[in-house]
Short mmCIF file of C-alpha atoms in Angstrom, two decimals:
data_model
loop_
_atom_site.label_atom_id
_atom_site.label_comp_id
_atom_site.label_asym_id
_atom_site.label_seq_id
_atom_site.Cartn_x
_atom_site.Cartn_y
_atom_site.Cartn_z
CA UNK A 214 0.00 0.00 0.00
CA UNK A 215 2.82 2.38 0.92
CA UNK A 216 4.72 1.55 -2.28
CA UNK A 217 1.59 2.21 -4.33
CA UNK A 218 1.19 5.66 -2.70
CA UNK A 219 4.84 6.41 -3.38
CA UNK A 220 4.43 5.51 -7.06
CA UNK A 221 1.30 7.65 -7.27
CA UNK A 222 3.09 10.58 -5.62
CA UNK A 223 6.06 10.16 -7.96
CA UNK A 224 3.76 10.27 -11.00
CA UNK A 225 2.05 13.40 -9.67
CA UNK A 226 5.39 15.12 -9.06
CA UNK A 227 6.65 14.19 -12.52
CA UNK A 228 3.43 15.49 -14.12
CA UNK A 229 3.67 18.73 -12.16
CA UNK A 230 7.32 19.12 -13.11
CA UNK A 231 6.59 18.57 -16.81
CA UNK A 232 3.67 20.98 -16.68
CA UNK A 233 5.83 23.64 -15.04
CA UNK A 234 8.59 23.12 -17.60
CA UNK A 235 6.06 23.44 -20.43
CA UNK A 236 4.67 26.67 -18.95
CA UNK A 237 8.17 28.13 -18.62
CA UNK A 238 9.02 27.12 -22.19
CA UNK A 239 5.83 28.73 -23.56
CA UNK A 240 6.47 31.87 -21.51
CA UNK A 241 9.94 32.41 -22.96
CA UNK A 242 8.67 31.54 -26.45
CA UNK A 243 5.99 34.27 -26.42
CA UNK A 244 7.93 36.78 -28.58
CA UNK A 245 8.46 34.09 -31.24
CA UNK A 246 4.85 32.92 -31.02
CA UNK A 247 3.25 36.38 -31.15
CA UNK A 248 5.56 38.46 -33.36
CA UNK A 249 5.40 37.75 -37.09
CA UNK A 250 8.10 38.72 -39.62
CA UNK A 251 7.65 42.23 -40.99
CA UNK A 252 5.90 42.61 -44.36
CA UNK A 253 6.33 46.13 -45.63
CA UNK A 254 4.81 45.80 -49.08
CA UNK A 255 3.89 48.70 -51.33
CA UNK A 256 0.15 49.27 -50.93
CA UNK A 257 -2.64 51.68 -51.77
CA UNK A 258 -3.13 52.62 -48.12
CA UNK A 259 -1.47 52.28 -44.72
CA UNK A 260 -3.85 51.39 -41.89
CA UNK A 261 -2.38 52.75 -38.67
CA UNK A 262 -3.46 50.65 -35.70
CA UNK A 263 -0.45 51.07 -33.42
CA UNK A 264 -1.45 54.33 -31.80
CA UNK A 265 0.35 54.90 -28.51
CA UNK A 266 2.36 57.62 -26.86
CA UNK A 267 5.14 55.06 -26.29
CA UNK A 268 5.25 53.84 -29.88
CA UNK A 269 7.47 54.99 -32.74
CA UNK A 270 4.86 53.91 -35.27
CA UNK A 271 3.98 57.49 -36.28
CA UNK A 272 7.58 58.20 -37.26
CA UNK A 273 7.84 54.84 -39.01
CA UNK A 274 4.65 55.44 -41.00
CA UNK A 275 5.71 58.96 -41.97
CA UNK A 276 8.96 57.45 -43.28
CA UNK A 277 7.06 54.82 -45.28
CA UNK A 278 4.89 57.56 -46.79
CA UNK A 279 7.97 59.55 -47.85
CA UNK A 280 9.42 56.39 -49.42
CA UNK A 281 6.26 55.99 -51.50
CA UNK A 282 5.11 52.76 -49.85
CA UNK A 283 1.53 54.12 -49.84
CA UNK A 284 -0.30 57.23 -51.00
CA UNK A 285 -2.84 57.40 -48.18
CA UNK A 286 -2.84 56.77 -44.43
CA UNK A 287 -5.87 55.88 -42.32
CA UNK A 288 -5.49 56.17 -38.54
CA UNK A 289 -7.86 53.68 -36.94
CA UNK A 290 -9.06 53.67 -33.32
CA UNK A 291 -12.06 53.23 -31.09
CA UNK A 292 -13.22 55.80 -28.58
CA UNK A 293 -11.30 55.81 -25.29
CA UNK A 294 -13.44 58.42 -23.49
CA UNK A 295 -16.13 60.96 -24.34
CA UNK A 296 -15.36 62.39 -27.79
CA UNK A 297 -11.75 61.24 -27.50
CA UNK A 298 -10.31 59.14 -30.33
CA UNK A 299 -6.55 58.41 -30.41
CA UNK A 300 -6.77 58.28 -34.22
CA UNK A 301 -7.42 62.04 -34.27
CA UNK A 302 -4.21 62.72 -32.37
CA UNK A 303 -2.22 60.31 -34.51
CA UNK A 304 -3.44 62.13 -37.62
CA UNK A 305 -2.33 65.49 -36.22
CA UNK A 306 1.06 64.04 -35.28
CA UNK A 307 1.58 62.60 -38.76
CA UNK A 308 0.76 65.99 -40.27
CA UNK A 309 3.32 67.60 -37.95
CA UNK A 310 5.84 65.05 -39.25
CA UNK A 311 5.33 66.32 -42.79
CA UNK A 312 2.55 64.11 -44.18
CA UNK A 313 0.08 66.25 -46.19
CA UNK A 314 -3.24 66.66 -44.35
CA UNK A 315 -5.22 65.53 -47.39
CA UNK A 316 -3.44 62.17 -47.31
CA UNK A 317 -4.23 61.31 -43.68
CA UNK A 318 -7.68 60.20 -42.55
CA UNK A 319 -8.92 59.57 -39.02
CA UNK A 320 -11.35 56.65 -38.84
CA UNK A 321 -13.47 56.53 -35.68
CA UNK A 322 -14.71 53.11 -34.67
CA UNK A 323 -17.22 52.06 -32.02
CA UNK A 324 -16.18 50.29 -28.83
CA UNK A 325 -16.54 46.54 -29.36
CA UNK A 326 -15.66 43.43 -27.33
CA UNK A 327 -12.89 42.37 -29.72
CA UNK A 328 -11.09 43.80 -32.75
CA UNK A 329 -12.62 41.38 -35.27
CA UNK A 330 -16.06 42.94 -34.83
CA UNK A 331 -14.84 46.16 -36.47
CA UNK A 332 -13.01 44.49 -39.35
CA UNK A 333 -15.99 44.40 -41.78
CA UNK A 334 -16.36 48.17 -41.29
CA UNK A 335 -12.69 48.75 -42.06
CA UNK A 336 -12.82 46.50 -45.13
CA UNK A 337 -15.86 48.34 -46.49
CA UNK A 338 -14.11 51.67 -45.87
CA UNK A 339 -11.11 50.48 -47.89
CA UNK A 340 -13.22 49.01 -50.71
CA UNK A 341 -15.40 52.12 -50.99
CA UNK A 342 -12.32 54.14 -51.92
CA UNK A 343 -11.19 51.70 -54.55
CA UNK A 344 -8.09 50.56 -52.68
CA UNK A 345 -6.96 47.05 -53.60
CA UNK A 346 -4.11 46.62 -51.14
CA UNK A 347 -3.41 47.70 -47.57
CA UNK A 348 -0.49 47.67 -45.15
CA UNK A 349 -1.60 47.33 -41.55
CA UNK A 350 0.75 48.73 -38.89
CA UNK A 351 0.15 47.20 -35.48
CA UNK A 352 2.01 46.55 -32.24
CA UNK A 353 4.68 43.84 -32.60
CA UNK A 354 3.10 41.41 -30.16
CA UNK A 355 -0.20 41.57 -32.04
CA UNK A 356 1.27 41.09 -35.52
CA UNK A 357 0.98 37.31 -36.01
CA UNK A 358 -2.64 37.01 -34.90
CA UNK A 359 -3.63 40.26 -36.64
CA UNK A 360 -2.13 39.01 -39.90
CA UNK A 361 -4.04 35.72 -39.74
CA UNK A 362 -7.32 37.32 -38.71
CA UNK A 363 -7.28 40.33 -41.02
CA UNK A 364 -6.20 38.42 -44.11
CA UNK A 365 -9.32 36.31 -43.75
CA UNK A 366 -11.59 39.37 -43.82
CA UNK A 367 -9.66 41.37 -46.41
CA UNK A 368 -8.85 38.40 -48.63
CA UNK A 369 -12.45 37.35 -49.21
CA UNK A 370 -13.20 40.90 -50.37
CA UNK A 371 -10.31 40.89 -52.82
CA UNK A 372 -8.05 43.26 -50.86
CA UNK A 373 -4.40 42.20 -50.42
CA UNK A 374 -3.10 42.78 -46.89
CA UNK A 375 0.36 42.86 -45.36
CA UNK A 376 1.20 43.47 -41.70
CA UNK A 377 4.14 45.27 -40.17
CA UNK A 378 5.23 47.27 -37.12
CA UNK A 379 7.83 49.85 -36.20
CA UNK A 380 11.27 48.15 -35.91
CA UNK A 381 12.07 50.41 -32.94
CA UNK A 382 8.98 49.12 -31.15
CA UNK A 383 10.03 45.50 -31.62
CA UNK A 384 13.58 46.21 -30.50
CA UNK A 385 12.42 47.96 -27.35
CA UNK A 386 9.73 45.41 -26.53
CA UNK A 387 11.93 42.33 -26.91
CA UNK A 388 15.05 43.67 -25.18
CA UNK A 389 15.32 41.74 -21.87
CA UNK A 390 11.53 41.62 -21.91
CA UNK A 391 11.15 39.03 -19.12
CA UNK A 392 12.79 41.44 -16.65
CA UNK A 393 10.37 44.31 -17.23
CA UNK A 394 6.83 44.36 -15.90
CA UNK A 395 5.16 46.30 -18.72
CA UNK A 396 6.77 44.10 -21.38
CA UNK A 397 5.69 40.88 -19.68
CA UNK A 398 2.24 42.40 -19.21
CA UNK A 399 1.91 43.12 -22.91
CA UNK A 400 3.07 39.68 -24.04
CA UNK A 401 1.00 37.75 -21.50
CA UNK A 402 -2.02 40.04 -21.95
CA UNK A 403 -1.98 39.60 -25.72
CA UNK A 404 -1.60 35.82 -25.43
CA UNK A 405 -4.60 35.71 -23.09
CA UNK A 406 -6.69 37.92 -25.39
CA UNK A 407 -5.91 35.77 -28.43
CA UNK A 408 -6.76 32.59 -26.53
CA UNK A 409 -10.04 34.07 -25.31
CA UNK A 410 -11.02 35.34 -28.77
CA UNK A 411 -10.69 31.85 -30.22
CA UNK A 412 -13.67 30.73 -28.15
CA UNK A 413 -16.09 33.27 -29.71
CA UNK A 414 -17.10 33.08 -33.36
CA UNK A 415 -17.51 36.86 -33.70
CA UNK A 416 -13.91 37.36 -32.58
CA UNK A 417 -12.11 34.97 -34.90
#
């Protein structure tokens, strides 16, 4: 009886040890799992979805515009408080960086439970202007899932989509990321959001 309990305890400890090792391995693999290779393809429009005071995406997008990667830029965001849309501020910042005002549009979206709910609206916006290709700029940790999800919506409407992010954002985010609270928070938070979205048809 005692030997049987010892064997049972040994199996439990081995299972717990393997589970812990798997969790640690997944944790340190998060940058590889969540960040896709950059795809900066020439497109009709740049969709700016990486709007943050801590991001270098505005400068990156302004540089892409000057290089002729796209002729138009659409800053996309939902409302964060009463009459406050980050896309409006991103548009003004891009204009201050030298992008002509007529080539930058602020697109205001409703607050929704997950990003996929707004994708049909964005696709229709792009199609209505005759654009056949789009470059979506997002946060690095959101790039792999965003590419998979958005290509599904854009592709069935005949719009080619590529996904990229500011190289400076990736460099900063991945540098010793496991030692910094906000970096771990972003990686783990995005992994949890992606996992949760997979359970709801409207979010995938």
